[in-house]
Amino acid sequence: MGPAGACWRGGRGPCGLRRWLSSCAVAPRVCVVGSGPAGFYTAQHILKHHGEARVDIYEKLPVPFGLVRFGVAPDHPEVKNVTNTFTQTARSERCAYYGNVTVGRDVTVAELQRCYHAVVLSYGAEDHRVLGIPGENLSGVYSAREFVGWYNGLPESQDLKPDLSCETALVLGHGNVALDIARILLSPLQLLRKTDITDGSLAALACSKVKRVWLVGRRGPLQVAFTIKELREMINLPGARAVLDPADFTGLENTIKGAPRPTKRLTELMIKTALEKPVEKAVEAQTAAPREWGLKFQRSPQEVLPSADGRRARGVRLALTRLQGSGDSAKAIPTGDTEELECGLVLSSIGYRSVPLEPAVPFDAQRGVIPNSSGRVEGVPGLYCSGWVKRGATGVIITTMNDSFDTAQSVLEDLQRGVLDVATSREGFGAVESILRSRGVRPVSFSDWEKIDAAEVARGRAAGKPREKIVDPQEMLQLISH
């Protein structure tokens, strides 16, 4: 699919669609469930390419933006700039935002389908993939999702209270989220104080004893999922030195000669870091670095080992692996050998996972997605999906943008072909509002969110931060009820 602004020739492209659709008698009403990037990009594309459509976005939290707010690392403010575009979309005359509404509980998908011509599910991935090994429920073991949610102000993660009293942490996974976690654990406090990290997590990190983080992956250096920007940031982190074993990179210079440029550059940076001998002047600084981190390859977690009292994690037993095949499709096969790594904190960063919304909506539990074709939910006309619940929890914001435009295009095509019955008008939020009122639910508007936003920015300014996130939904609701 071409860029958002592409103008295709013929009747099927956005321009042809726009001309045809603007002559529709009844303005189509579309409902989007979820206000993260997938939800907003879906809404944006429909509004841009259909001059009459009205889009309502529902969100279970009072505050919008999903993982842009709760997933992006606090020290990556530039990534959060997409919220400016989302804000423009939400302020459109033909768009409305309703927060504090849990679809599946406060209002059902079937009820939404009666109120709208099309319903798009874009509610993301609200769970994490489990390791499925003994000991993963011990104290001191956390999923990346809850740990990231904890330092980013996700309401459901605010009672996490991770135990940071150990010296060594082990992160299972070699993706950007794994590097984010390692960086937050090892960053100097003066860097974090200038970010929108929550007050409570900043206080906990100030008392943290963690000074060593190992990032463990089942496969080798050529299969890591993190990107060069995040790796470089980690290598240049003040007060922390990288510990990479040169033996892990033997012979890789030749292997990567024909590799795609991003893989080549990333591997070259790892090799350079592994082989780097500190120059004389920097030797003292290097040895004086109070903290360290390293990458461990070809190791697969077998068991989280319990402390003497059987309650806490004291380490992880890892199965050593060998690679079968090459490149992205290489599989990690256990060799039969194992090793134990001592650590008091284990963070599992092996991926997020979507959950079923309600029994009436088809769901593939194996893959953690809603079965669909180009975003059209199988067997349920008028129901669509976009983002992680459509394709699985992979990719970055740009991937989600293209994926959401693809779903939005399916909605536009179905409107044009008459698959969606727009001859009968639908009441949209007017009808949903009375359902919500009868169930005692008070939706939060976008201007309500802007009051919360202003309060957070004001609190942040007082503390020298971009914002101080409010983490309690009740406090958010009290703030806007005055």
PDB file of N, CA and C in Angstrom, residues 166-170 212-214 296 305 313-318 339-346:
ATOM      1  N   CYS A 166      18.818  -6.540  44.572  1.00  0.00           N
ATOM      2  CA  CYS A 166      19.918  -7.433  44.161  1.00  0.00           C
ATOM      3  C   CYS A 166      20.898  -6.671  43.270  1.00  0.00           C
ATOM      4  N   GLU A 167      22.082  -7.268  43.067  1.00  0.00           N
ATOM      5  CA  GLU A 167      23.088  -6.604  42.224  1.00  0.00           C
ATOM      6  C   GLU A 167      22.940  -6.969  40.755  1.00  0.00           C
ATOM      7  N   THR A 168      22.438  -8.183  40.475  1.00  0.00           N
ATOM      8  CA  THR A 168      22.375  -8.650  39.090  1.00  0.00           C
ATOM      9  C   THR A 168      20.937  -8.889  38.641  1.00  0.00           C
ATOM     10  N   ALA A 169      20.596  -8.308  37.476  1.00  0.00           N
ATOM     11  CA  ALA A 169      19.286  -8.534  36.857  1.00  0.00           C
ATOM     12  C   ALA A 169      19.500  -9.269  35.545  1.00  0.00           C
ATOM     13  N   LEU A 170      18.529 -10.106  35.198  1.00  0.00           N
ATOM     14  CA  LEU A 170      18.617 -10.849  33.949  1.00  0.00           C
ATOM     15  C   LEU A 170      17.383 -10.542  33.110  1.00  0.00           C
ATOM     16  N   ARG A 212      24.336  -4.627  37.487  1.00  0.00           N
ATOM     17  CA  ARG A 212      24.740  -5.493  36.375  1.00  0.00           C
ATOM     18  C   ARG A 212      23.485  -6.054  35.716  1.00  0.00           C
ATOM     19  N   VAL A 213      23.393  -5.932  34.399  1.00  0.00           N
ATOM     20  CA  VAL A 213      22.237  -6.475  33.677  1.00  0.00           C
ATOM     21  C   VAL A 213      22.722  -7.352  32.530  1.00  0.00           C
ATOM     22  N   TRP A 214      22.290  -8.608  32.536  1.00  0.00           N
ATOM     23  CA  TRP A 214      22.580  -9.517  31.417  1.00  0.00           C
ATOM     24  C   TRP A 214      21.333  -9.624  30.546  1.00  0.00           C
ATOM     25  N   LYS A 296      24.204 -12.056  26.249  1.00  0.00           N
ATOM     26  CA  LYS A 296      24.530 -13.487  26.263  1.00  0.00           C
ATOM     27  C   LYS A 296      23.689 -14.170  25.189  1.00  0.00           C
ATOM     28  N   LEU A 305      15.404 -20.482  39.330  1.00  0.00           N
ATOM     29  CA  LEU A 305      15.818 -21.231  40.524  1.00  0.00           C
ATOM     30  C   LEU A 305      15.372 -20.515  41.797  1.00  0.00           C
ATOM     31  N   ALA A 313      13.339 -15.634  43.493  1.00  0.00           N
ATOM     32  CA  ALA A 313      14.279 -16.055  42.447  1.00  0.00           C
ATOM     33  C   ALA A 313      15.704 -15.797  42.930  1.00  0.00           C
ATOM     34  N   ARG A 314      16.569 -16.795  42.736  1.00  0.00           N
ATOM     35  CA  ARG A 314      17.996 -16.567  43.063  1.00  0.00           C
ATOM     36  C   ARG A 314      18.876 -16.747  41.830  1.00  0.00           C
ATOM     37  N   GLY A 315      18.260 -17.157  40.720  1.00  0.00           N
ATOM     38  CA  GLY A 315      19.032 -17.354  39.500  1.00  0.00           C
ATOM     39  C   GLY A 315      18.188 -18.034  38.446  1.00  0.00           C
ATOM     40  N   VAL A 316      18.803 -18.283  37.291  1.00  0.00           N
ATOM     41  CA  VAL A 316      18.098 -18.960  36.200  1.00  0.00           C
ATOM     42  C   VAL A 316      18.996 -20.052  35.629  1.00  0.00           C
ATOM     43  N   ARG A 317      18.406 -21.237  35.433  1.00  0.00           N
ATOM     44  CA  ARG A 317      19.151 -22.283  34.726  1.00  0.00           C
ATOM     45  C   ARG A 317      18.876 -22.113  33.237  1.00  0.00           C
ATOM     46  N   LEU A 318      19.964 -22.024  32.464  1.00  0.00           N
ATOM     47  CA  LEU A 318      19.842 -21.799  31.028  1.00  0.00           C
ATOM     48  C   LEU A 318      20.314 -23.023  30.258  1.00  0.00           C
ATOM     49  N   GLU A 339      23.783 -24.069  32.098  1.00  0.00           N
ATOM     50  CA  GLU A 339      24.586 -23.268  33.033  1.00  0.00           C
ATOM     51  C   GLU A 339      23.621 -22.491  33.919  1.00  0.00           C
ATOM     52  N   GLU A 340      24.116 -22.086  35.069  1.00  0.00           N
ATOM     53  CA  GLU A 340      23.280 -21.303  35.987  1.00  0.00           C
ATOM     54  C   GLU A 340      23.823 -19.890  36.100  1.00  0.00           C
ATOM     55  N   LEU A 341      22.919 -18.933  36.049  1.00  0.00           N
ATOM     56  CA  LEU A 341      23.290 -17.529  36.218  1.00  0.00           C
ATOM     57  C   LEU A 341      22.624 -17.012  37.475  1.00  0.00           C
ATOM     58  N   GLU A 342      23.405 -16.470  38.378  1.00  0.00           N
ATOM     59  CA  GLU A 342      22.839 -15.914  39.613  1.00  0.00           C
ATOM     60  C   GLU A 342      22.236 -14.549  39.344  1.00  0.00           C
ATOM     61  N   CYS A 343      21.031 -14.321  39.844  1.00  0.00           N
ATOM     62  CA  CYS A 343      20.398 -13.005  39.725  1.00  0.00           C
ATOM     63  C   CYS A 343      19.199 -12.987  40.662  1.00  0.00           C
ATOM     64  N   GLY A 344      18.846 -11.796  41.142  1.00  0.00           N
ATOM     65  CA  GLY A 344      17.697 -11.693  42.040  1.00  0.00           C
ATOM     66  C   GLY A 344      16.498 -11.064  41.361  1.00  0.00           C
ATOM     67  N   LEU A 345      16.686 -10.652  40.101  1.00  0.00           N
ATOM     68  CA  LEU A 345      15.624  -9.980  39.353  1.00  0.00           C
ATOM     69  C   LEU A 345      15.605 -10.574  37.946  1.00  0.00           C
ATOM     70  N   VAL A 346      14.448 -11.098  37.532  1.00  0.00           N
ATOM     71  CA  VAL A 346      14.310 -11.695  36.193  1.00  0.00           C
ATOM     72  C   VAL A 346      13.186 -10.976  35.475  1.00  0.00           C
TER      73      VAL A 346
END
